[in-house]
mmCIF file of C-alpha atoms and ligand atoms in Angstrom:
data_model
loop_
_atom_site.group_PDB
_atom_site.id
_atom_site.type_symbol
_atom_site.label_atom_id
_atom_site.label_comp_id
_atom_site.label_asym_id
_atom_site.label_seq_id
_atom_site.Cartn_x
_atom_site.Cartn_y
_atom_site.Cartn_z
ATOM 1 C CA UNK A 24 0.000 0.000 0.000
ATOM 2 C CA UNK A 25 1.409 3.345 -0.753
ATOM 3 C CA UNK A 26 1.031 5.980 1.606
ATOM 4 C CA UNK A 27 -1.387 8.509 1.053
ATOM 5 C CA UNK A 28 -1.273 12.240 2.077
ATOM 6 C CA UNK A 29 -3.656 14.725 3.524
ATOM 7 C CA UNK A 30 -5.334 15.796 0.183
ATOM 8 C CA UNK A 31 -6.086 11.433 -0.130
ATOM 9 C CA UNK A 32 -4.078 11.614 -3.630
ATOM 10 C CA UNK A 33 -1.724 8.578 -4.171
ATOM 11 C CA UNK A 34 1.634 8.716 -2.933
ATOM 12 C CA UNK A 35 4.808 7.291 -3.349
ATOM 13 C CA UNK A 36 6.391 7.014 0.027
ATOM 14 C CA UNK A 37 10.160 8.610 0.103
ATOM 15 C CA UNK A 38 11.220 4.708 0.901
ATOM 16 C CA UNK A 39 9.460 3.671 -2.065
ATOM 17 C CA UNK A 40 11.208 6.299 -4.559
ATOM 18 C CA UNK A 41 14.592 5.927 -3.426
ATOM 19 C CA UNK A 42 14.385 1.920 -3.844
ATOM 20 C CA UNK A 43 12.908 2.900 -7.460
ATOM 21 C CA UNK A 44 15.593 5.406 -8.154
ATOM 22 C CA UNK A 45 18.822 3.262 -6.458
ATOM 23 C CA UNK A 46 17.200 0.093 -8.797
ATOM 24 C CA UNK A 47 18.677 1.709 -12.313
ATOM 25 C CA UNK A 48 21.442 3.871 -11.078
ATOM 26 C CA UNK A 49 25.022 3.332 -12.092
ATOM 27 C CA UNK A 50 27.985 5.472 -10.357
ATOM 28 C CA UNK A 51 30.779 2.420 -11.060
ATOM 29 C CA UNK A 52 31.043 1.124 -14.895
ATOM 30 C CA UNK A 53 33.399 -1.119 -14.335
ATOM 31 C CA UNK A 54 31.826 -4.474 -14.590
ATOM 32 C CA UNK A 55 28.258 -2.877 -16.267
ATOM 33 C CA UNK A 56 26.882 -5.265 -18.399
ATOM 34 C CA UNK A 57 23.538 -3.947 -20.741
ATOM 35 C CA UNK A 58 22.903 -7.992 -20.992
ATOM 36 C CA UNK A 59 22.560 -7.974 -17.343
ATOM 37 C CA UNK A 60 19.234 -5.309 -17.227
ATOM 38 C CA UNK A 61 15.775 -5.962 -18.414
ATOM 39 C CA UNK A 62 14.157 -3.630 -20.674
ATOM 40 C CA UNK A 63 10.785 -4.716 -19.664
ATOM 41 C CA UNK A 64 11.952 -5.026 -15.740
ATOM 42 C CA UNK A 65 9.072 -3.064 -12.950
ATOM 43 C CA UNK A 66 10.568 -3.190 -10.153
ATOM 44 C CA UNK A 67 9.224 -6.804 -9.128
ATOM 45 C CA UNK A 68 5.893 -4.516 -9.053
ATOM 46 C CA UNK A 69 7.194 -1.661 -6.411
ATOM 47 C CA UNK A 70 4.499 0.013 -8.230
ATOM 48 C CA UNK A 71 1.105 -0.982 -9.557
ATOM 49 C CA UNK A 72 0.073 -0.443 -13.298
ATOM 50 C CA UNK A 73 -3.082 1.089 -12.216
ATOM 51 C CA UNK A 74 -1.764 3.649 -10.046
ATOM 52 C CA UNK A 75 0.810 4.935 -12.510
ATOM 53 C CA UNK A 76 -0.786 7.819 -14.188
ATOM 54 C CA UNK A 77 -1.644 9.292 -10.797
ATOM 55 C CA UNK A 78 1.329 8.400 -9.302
ATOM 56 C CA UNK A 79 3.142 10.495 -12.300
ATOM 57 C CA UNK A 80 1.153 13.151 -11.884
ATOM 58 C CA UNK A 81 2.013 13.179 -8.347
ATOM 59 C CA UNK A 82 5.680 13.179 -8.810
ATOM 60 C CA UNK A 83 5.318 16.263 -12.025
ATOM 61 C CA UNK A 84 3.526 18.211 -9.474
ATOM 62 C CA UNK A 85 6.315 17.807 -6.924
ATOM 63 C CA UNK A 86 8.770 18.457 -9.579
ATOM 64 C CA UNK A 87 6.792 21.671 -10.052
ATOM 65 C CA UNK A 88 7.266 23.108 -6.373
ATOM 66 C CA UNK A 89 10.799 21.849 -6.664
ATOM 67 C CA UNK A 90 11.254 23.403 -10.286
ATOM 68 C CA UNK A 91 10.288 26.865 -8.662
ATOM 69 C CA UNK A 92 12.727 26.460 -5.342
ATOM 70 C CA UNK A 93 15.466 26.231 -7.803
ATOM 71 C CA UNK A 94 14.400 28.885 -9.900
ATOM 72 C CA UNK A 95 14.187 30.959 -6.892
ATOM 73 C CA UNK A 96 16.886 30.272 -4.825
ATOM 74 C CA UNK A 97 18.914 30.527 -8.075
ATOM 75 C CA UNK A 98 22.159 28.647 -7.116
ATOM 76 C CA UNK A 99 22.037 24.797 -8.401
ATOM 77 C CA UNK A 100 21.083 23.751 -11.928
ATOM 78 C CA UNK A 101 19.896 20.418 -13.125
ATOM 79 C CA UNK A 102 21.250 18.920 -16.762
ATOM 80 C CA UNK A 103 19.355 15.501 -17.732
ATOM 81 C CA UNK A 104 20.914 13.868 -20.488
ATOM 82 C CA UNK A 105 18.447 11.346 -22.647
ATOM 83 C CA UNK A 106 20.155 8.583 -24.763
ATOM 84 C CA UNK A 107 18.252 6.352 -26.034
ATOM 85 C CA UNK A 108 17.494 3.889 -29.504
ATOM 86 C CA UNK A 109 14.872 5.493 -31.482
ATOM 87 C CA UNK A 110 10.856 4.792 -30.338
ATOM 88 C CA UNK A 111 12.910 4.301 -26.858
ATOM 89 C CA UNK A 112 10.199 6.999 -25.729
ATOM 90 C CA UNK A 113 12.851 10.146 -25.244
ATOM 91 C CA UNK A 114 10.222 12.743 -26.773
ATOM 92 C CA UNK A 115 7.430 11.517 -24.447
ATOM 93 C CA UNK A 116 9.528 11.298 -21.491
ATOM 94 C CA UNK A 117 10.530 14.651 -21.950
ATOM 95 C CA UNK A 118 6.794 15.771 -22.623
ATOM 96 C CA UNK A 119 5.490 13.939 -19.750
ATOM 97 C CA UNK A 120 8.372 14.684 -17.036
ATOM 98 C CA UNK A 121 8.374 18.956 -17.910
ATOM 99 C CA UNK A 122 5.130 19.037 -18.246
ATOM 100 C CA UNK A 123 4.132 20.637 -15.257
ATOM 101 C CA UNK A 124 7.561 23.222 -15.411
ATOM 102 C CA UNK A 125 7.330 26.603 -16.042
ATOM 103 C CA UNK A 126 8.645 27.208 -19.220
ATOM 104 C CA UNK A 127 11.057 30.296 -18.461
ATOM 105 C CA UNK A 128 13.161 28.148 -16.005
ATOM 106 C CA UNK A 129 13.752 25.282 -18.512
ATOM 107 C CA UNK A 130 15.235 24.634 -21.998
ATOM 108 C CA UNK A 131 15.006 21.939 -24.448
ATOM 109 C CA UNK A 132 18.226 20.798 -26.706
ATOM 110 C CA UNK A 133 17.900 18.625 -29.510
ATOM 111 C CA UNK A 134 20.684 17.557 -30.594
ATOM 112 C CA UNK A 135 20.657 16.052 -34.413
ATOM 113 C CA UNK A 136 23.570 15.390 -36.827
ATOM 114 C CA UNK A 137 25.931 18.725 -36.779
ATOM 115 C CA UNK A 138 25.808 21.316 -38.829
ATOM 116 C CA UNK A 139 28.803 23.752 -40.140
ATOM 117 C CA UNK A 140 29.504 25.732 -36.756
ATOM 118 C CA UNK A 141 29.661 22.384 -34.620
ATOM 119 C CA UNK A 142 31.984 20.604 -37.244
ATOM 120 C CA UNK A 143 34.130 23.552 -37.158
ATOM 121 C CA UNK A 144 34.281 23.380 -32.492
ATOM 122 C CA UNK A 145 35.363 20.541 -30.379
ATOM 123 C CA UNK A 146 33.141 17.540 -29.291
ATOM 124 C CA UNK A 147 31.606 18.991 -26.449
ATOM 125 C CA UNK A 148 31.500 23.084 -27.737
ATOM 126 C CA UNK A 149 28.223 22.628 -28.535
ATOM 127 C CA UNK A 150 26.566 20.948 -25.351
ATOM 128 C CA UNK A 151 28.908 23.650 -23.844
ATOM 129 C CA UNK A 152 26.692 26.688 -24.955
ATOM 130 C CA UNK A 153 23.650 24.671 -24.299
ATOM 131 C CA UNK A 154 24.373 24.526 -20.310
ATOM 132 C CA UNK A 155 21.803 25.567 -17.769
ATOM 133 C CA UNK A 156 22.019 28.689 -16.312
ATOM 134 C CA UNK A 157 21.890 28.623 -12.734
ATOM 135 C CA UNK A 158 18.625 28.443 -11.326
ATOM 136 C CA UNK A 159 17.716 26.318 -14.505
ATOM 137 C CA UNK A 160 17.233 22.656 -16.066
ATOM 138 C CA UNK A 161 18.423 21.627 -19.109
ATOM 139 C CA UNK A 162 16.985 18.798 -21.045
ATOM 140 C CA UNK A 163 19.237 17.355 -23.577
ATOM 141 C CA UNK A 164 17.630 15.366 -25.716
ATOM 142 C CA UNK A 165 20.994 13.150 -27.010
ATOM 143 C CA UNK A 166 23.744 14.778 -26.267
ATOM 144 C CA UNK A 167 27.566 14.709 -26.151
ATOM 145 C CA UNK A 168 27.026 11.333 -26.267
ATOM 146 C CA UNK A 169 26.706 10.794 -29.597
ATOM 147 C CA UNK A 170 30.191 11.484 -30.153
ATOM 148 C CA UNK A 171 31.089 7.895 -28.604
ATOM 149 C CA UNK A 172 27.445 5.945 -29.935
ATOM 150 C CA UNK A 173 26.694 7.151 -33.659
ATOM 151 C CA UNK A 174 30.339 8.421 -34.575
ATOM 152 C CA UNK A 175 31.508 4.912 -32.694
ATOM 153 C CA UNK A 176 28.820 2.820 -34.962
ATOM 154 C CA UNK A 177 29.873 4.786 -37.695
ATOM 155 C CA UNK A 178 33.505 5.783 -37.648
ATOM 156 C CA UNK A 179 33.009 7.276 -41.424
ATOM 157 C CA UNK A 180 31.610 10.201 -39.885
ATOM 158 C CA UNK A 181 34.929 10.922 -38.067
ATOM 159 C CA UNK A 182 36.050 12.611 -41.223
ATOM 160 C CA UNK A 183 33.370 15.172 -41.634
ATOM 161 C CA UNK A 184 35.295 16.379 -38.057
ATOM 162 C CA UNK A 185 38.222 17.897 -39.333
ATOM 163 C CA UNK A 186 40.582 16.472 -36.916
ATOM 164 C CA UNK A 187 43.788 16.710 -37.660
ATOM 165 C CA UNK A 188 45.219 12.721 -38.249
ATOM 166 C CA UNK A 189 47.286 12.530 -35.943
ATOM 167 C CA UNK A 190 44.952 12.362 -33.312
ATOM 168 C CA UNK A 191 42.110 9.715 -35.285
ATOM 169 C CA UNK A 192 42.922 6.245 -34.098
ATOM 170 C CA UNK A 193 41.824 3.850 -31.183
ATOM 171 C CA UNK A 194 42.824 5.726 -28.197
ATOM 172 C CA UNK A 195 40.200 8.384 -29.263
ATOM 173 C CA UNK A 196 37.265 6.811 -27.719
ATOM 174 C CA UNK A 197 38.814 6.509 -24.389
ATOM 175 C CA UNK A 198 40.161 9.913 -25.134
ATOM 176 C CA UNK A 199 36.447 11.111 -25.215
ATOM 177 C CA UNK A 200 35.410 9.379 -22.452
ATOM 178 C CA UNK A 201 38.150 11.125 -20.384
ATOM 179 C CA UNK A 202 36.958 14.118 -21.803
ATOM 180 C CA UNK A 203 33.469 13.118 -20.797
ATOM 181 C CA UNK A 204 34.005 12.143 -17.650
ATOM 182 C CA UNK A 205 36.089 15.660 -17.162
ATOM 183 C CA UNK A 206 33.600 17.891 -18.551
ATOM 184 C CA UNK A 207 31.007 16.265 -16.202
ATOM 185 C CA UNK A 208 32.777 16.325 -12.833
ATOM 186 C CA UNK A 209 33.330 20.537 -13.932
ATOM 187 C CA UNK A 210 30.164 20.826 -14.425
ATOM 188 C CA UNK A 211 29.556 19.271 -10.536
ATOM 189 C CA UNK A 212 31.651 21.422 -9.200
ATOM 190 C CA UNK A 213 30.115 24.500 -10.506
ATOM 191 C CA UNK A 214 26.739 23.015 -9.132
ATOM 192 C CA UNK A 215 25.177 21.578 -12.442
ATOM 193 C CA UNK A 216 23.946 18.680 -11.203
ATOM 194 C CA UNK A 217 24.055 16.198 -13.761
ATOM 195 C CA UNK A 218 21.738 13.177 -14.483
ATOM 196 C CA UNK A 219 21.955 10.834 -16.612
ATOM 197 C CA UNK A 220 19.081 8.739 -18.233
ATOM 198 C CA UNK A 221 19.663 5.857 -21.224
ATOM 199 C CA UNK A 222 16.093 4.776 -21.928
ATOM 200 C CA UNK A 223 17.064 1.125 -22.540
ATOM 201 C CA UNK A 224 14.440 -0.632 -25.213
ATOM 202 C CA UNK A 225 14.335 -3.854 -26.485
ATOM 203 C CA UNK A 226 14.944 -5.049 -30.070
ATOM 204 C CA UNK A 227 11.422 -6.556 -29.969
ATOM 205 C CA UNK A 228 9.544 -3.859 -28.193
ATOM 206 C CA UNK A 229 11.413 -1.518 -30.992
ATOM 207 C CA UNK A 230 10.338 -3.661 -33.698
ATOM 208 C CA UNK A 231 6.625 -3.424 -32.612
ATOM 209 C CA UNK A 232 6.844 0.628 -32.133
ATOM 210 C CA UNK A 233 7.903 0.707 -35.487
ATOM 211 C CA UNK A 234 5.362 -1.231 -37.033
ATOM 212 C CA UNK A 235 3.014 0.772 -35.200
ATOM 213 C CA UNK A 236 3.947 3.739 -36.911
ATOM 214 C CA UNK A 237 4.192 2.247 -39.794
ATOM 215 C CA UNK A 238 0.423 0.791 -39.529
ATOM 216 C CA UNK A 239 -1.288 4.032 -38.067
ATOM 217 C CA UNK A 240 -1.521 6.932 -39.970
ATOM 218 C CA UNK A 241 -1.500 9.139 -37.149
ATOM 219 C CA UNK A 242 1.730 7.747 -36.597
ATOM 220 C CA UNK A 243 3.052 8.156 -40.298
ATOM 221 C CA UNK A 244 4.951 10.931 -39.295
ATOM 222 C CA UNK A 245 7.103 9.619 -36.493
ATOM 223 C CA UNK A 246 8.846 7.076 -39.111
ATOM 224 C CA UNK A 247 11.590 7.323 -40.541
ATOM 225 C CA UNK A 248 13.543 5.148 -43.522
ATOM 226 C CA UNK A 249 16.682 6.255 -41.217
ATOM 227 C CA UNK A 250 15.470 4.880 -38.197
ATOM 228 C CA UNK A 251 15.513 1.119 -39.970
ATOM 229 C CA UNK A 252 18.658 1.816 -41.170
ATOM 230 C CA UNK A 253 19.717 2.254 -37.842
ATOM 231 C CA UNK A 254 18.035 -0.686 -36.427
ATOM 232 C CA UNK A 255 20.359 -3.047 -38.198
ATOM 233 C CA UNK A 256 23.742 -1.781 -36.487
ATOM 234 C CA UNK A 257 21.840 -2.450 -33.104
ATOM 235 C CA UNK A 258 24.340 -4.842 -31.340
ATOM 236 C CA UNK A 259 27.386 -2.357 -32.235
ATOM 237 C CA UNK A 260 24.596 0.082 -30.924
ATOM 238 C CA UNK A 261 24.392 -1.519 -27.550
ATOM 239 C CA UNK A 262 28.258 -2.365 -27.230
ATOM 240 C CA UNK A 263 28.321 1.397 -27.220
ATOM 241 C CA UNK A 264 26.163 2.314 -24.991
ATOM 242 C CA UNK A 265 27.437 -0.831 -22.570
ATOM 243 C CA UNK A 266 31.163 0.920 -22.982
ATOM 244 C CA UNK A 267 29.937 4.360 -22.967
ATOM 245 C CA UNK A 268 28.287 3.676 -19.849
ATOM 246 C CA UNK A 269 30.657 1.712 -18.497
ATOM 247 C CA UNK A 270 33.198 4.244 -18.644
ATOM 248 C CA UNK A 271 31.169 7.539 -17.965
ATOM 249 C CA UNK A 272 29.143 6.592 -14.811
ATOM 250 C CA UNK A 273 30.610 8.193 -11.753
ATOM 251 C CA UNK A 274 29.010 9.579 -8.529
ATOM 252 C CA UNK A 275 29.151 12.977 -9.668
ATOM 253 C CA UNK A 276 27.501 11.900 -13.210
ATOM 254 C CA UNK A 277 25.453 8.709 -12.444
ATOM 255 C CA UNK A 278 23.917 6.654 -15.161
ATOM 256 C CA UNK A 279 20.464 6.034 -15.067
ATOM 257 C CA UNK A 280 19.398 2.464 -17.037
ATOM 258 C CA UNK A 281 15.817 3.267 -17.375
ATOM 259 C CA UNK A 282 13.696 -0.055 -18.851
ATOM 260 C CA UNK A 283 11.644 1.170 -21.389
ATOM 261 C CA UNK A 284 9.798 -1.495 -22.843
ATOM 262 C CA UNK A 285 6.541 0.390 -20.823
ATOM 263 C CA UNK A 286 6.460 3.814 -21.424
ATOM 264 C CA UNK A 287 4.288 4.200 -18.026
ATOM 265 C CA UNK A 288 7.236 3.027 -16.330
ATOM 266 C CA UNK A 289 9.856 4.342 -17.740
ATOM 267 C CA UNK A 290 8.144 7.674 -16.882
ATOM 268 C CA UNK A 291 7.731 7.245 -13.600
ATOM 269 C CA UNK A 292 11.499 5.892 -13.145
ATOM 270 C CA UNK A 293 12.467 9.364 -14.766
ATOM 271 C CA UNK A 294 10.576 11.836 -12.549
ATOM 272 C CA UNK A 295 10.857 9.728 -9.860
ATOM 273 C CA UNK A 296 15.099 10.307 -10.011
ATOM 274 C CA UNK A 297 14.458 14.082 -10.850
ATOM 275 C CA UNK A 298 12.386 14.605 -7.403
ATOM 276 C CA UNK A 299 15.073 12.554 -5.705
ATOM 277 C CA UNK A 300 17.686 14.701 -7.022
ATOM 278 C CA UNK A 301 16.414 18.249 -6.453
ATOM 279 C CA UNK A 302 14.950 16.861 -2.947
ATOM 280 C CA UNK A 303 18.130 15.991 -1.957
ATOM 281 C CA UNK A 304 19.446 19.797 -2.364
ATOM 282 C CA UNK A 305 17.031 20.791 0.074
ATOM 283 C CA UNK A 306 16.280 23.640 -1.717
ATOM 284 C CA UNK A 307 15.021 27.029 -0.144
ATOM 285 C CA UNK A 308 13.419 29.849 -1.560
ATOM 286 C CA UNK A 309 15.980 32.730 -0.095
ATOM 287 C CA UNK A 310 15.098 34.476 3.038
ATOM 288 C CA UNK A 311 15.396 38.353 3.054
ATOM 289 C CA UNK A 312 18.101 39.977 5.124
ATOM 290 C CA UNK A 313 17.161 42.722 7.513
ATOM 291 C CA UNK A 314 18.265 45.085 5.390
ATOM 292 C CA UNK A 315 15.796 43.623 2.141
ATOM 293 C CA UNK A 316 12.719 43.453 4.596
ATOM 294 C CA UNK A 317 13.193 47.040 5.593
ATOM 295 C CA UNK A 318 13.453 47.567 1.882
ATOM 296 C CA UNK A 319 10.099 45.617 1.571
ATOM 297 C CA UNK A 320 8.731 47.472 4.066
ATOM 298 C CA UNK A 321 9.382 50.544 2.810
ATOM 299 C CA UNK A 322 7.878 49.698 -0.441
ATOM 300 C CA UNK A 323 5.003 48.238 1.402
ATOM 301 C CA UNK A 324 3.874 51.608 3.007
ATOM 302 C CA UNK A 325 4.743 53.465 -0.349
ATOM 303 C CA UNK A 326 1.857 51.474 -2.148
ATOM 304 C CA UNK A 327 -0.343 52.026 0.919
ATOM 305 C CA UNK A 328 -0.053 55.824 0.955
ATOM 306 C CA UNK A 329 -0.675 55.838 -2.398
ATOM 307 C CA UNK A 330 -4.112 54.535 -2.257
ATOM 308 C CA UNK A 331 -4.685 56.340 0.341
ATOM 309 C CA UNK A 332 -4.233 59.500 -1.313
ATOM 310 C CA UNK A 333 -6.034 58.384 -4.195
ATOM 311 C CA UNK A 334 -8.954 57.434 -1.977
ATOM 312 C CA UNK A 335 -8.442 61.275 0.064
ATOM 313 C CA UNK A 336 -10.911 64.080 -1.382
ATOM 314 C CA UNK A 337 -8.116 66.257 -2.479
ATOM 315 C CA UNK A 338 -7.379 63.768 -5.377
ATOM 316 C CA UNK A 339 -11.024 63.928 -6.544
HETATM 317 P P1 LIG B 30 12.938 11.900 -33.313
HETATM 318 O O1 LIG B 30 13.225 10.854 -34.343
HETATM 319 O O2 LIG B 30 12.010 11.451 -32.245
HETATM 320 O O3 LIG B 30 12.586 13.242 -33.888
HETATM 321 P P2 LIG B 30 15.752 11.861 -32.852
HETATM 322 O O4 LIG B 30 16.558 12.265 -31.684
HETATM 323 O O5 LIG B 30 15.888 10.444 -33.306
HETATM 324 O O6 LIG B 30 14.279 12.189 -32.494
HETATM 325 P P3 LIG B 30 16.409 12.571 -35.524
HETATM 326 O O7 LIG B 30 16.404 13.864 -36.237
HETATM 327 O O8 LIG B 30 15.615 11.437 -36.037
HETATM 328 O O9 LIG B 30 16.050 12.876 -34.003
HETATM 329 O O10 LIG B 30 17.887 12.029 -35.391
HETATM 330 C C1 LIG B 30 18.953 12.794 -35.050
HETATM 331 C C2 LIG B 30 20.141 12.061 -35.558
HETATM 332 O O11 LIG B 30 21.283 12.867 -35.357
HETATM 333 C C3 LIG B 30 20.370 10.759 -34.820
HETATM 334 O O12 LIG B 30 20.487 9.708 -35.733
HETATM 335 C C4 LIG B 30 21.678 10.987 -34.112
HETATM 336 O O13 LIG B 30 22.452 9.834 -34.009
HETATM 337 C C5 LIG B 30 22.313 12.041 -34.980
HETATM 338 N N1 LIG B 30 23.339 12.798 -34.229
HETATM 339 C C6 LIG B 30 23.205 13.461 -33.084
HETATM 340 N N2 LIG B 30 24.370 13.974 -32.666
HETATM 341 C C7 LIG B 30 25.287 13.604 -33.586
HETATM 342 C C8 LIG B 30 26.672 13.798 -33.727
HETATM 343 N N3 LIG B 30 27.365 14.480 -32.815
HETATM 344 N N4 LIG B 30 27.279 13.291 -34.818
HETATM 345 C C9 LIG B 30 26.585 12.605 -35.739
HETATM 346 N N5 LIG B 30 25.279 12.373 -35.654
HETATM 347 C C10 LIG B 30 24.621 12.863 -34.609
HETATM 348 MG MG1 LIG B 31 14.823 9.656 -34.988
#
């Protein structure tokens, strides 16, 4: 039974969420094995299928209040990474999990194949200018990433990167992941906190999404020729992801290895860890020092007098 609060709506009890959210983290790679996690895994039913759409809406709610504590207090940011296979469910995920955020304290990055000005910067210049400001979240949906899962799958594209030679052979990867893991414990220290989700599909539960979309024309639009193209490099696919992983996941930059064979899961995984994140900040709006309330104060009385005069016969 999950514990319910003082307005009766379902809860998940802090106990609950943390066993959730410990379930699919990853701090140490070494060892990871994809093999070894369940795409269609619930949490031996921590959480009931019936109870997950209020449950979710619980948790975006919370996210909300927490969302406007950071905003406020304007000191930590949040970054959540998404990786994923495509019709993993990154777009809904993202929907679902912001969708109770106000939309000046958040911002969305897509990032596709790169154009001119990110061919012409390093690896990570461009999730570099995409950063969250403090006080903010950034959603990236992909991400640095890439660089060691589509340019790993496909080394060709290496030479659209205009590195010099020298540098192009196999200590790159672990080169990048250095850089990775660098970039990411900065970012910690400057108070980004960073998350990490890989929404972690199965081949079979892709195959079905696709087919989907390919049967329903409402769904037309979400296919792509690409996206079966892709399909059939998906065991180099999840070698990189089981390496990147592996090699990225750190205490300052945890992993997240969502199963996302059921999207209502999968959600509630994700905004479940975001909570448990920001809650753990113990965020608080800032309090005014003496010298601010006087200032408010002051203010205060100015608007009073003012409609007092305007209410005083002289004004008439
Ligand atoms: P959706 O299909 O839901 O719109 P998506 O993230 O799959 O979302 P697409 O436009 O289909 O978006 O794909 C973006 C493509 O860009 C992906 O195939 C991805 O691998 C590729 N991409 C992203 N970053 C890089 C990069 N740094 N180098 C090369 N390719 C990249
Ligand atoms: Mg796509």
């Amino acid at each position: 039974m999950n514990a319910r609060d003082d307005a009766g709506a379902p809860r998940l009890s802090e106990k609950r969420r943390r066993e959730l959210v410990d379930r699919y983290r990853v701090t140490d790679g070494r060892g990871f094995r994809l093999k070894h996690r369940d795409p269609a895994d619930l949490a031996g039913h921590l959480v009931a299928r019936d109870r997950a759409n209020a449950l979710l809406a619980e948790g975006v709610e919370r996210l909300t209040r927490l969302q406007e504590k950071l905003y406020a207090q304007d000191r930590w940011a949040l970054l959540c990474v998404f990786q994923a296979m495509d019709a993993a469910g990154k777009d809904g995920t993202i929907k679902h999990v912001m969708s109770g955020v106000n939309p000046q304290g958040v911002q969305v990055t897509s990032f596709k194949a790169p154009g001119p000005e990110a061919l012409a910067h390093d690896f990570l210049w461009r999730s570099a200018v995409a950063l969250p400001a403090r006080g903010r979240i950034a959603i990236f949906n992909r991400s640095h990433y890439e660089e060691v899962l589509v340019v790993r799958v496909h080394p060709e594209i290496l030479q659209t990167q205009r590195l010099p030679p020298e540098l192009i052979g196999e200590r790159l990867w672990r080169h990048r992941f250095e850089s990775i893991v660098d970039f990411e414990r900065h970012l910690s220290r400057q108070g980004i906190v960073v998350l990490k989700f890989f929404l972690h599909l199965s081949r079979e539960e892709q195959r079905r999404r696709f087919l989907a979309r390919l049967e329903e024309r409402d769904k037309h639009w979400k296919f792509s020729a690409a996206d079966l193209r892709e399909r059939a490099f998906w065991d180099p696919y999840q070698q990189a992801y089981e390496e990147a992983i592996g090699a990225t996941a750190a205490p300052h930059a945890p992993w997240f290895v969502v199963p996302a064979d059921n999207k209502w899961f999968s959600r509630l995984v994700v905004v479940a860890t975001i909570v448990e994140a920001l809650d753990a900040l113990d965020l608080r709006v800032p309090r005014p020092s003496g010298e601010e309330l006087a200032a408010l104060d002051a203010a205060r009385r100015e608007l009073e007098s003012e409609a007092s005069a305007e209410r005083s016969p002289r004004h008439r």
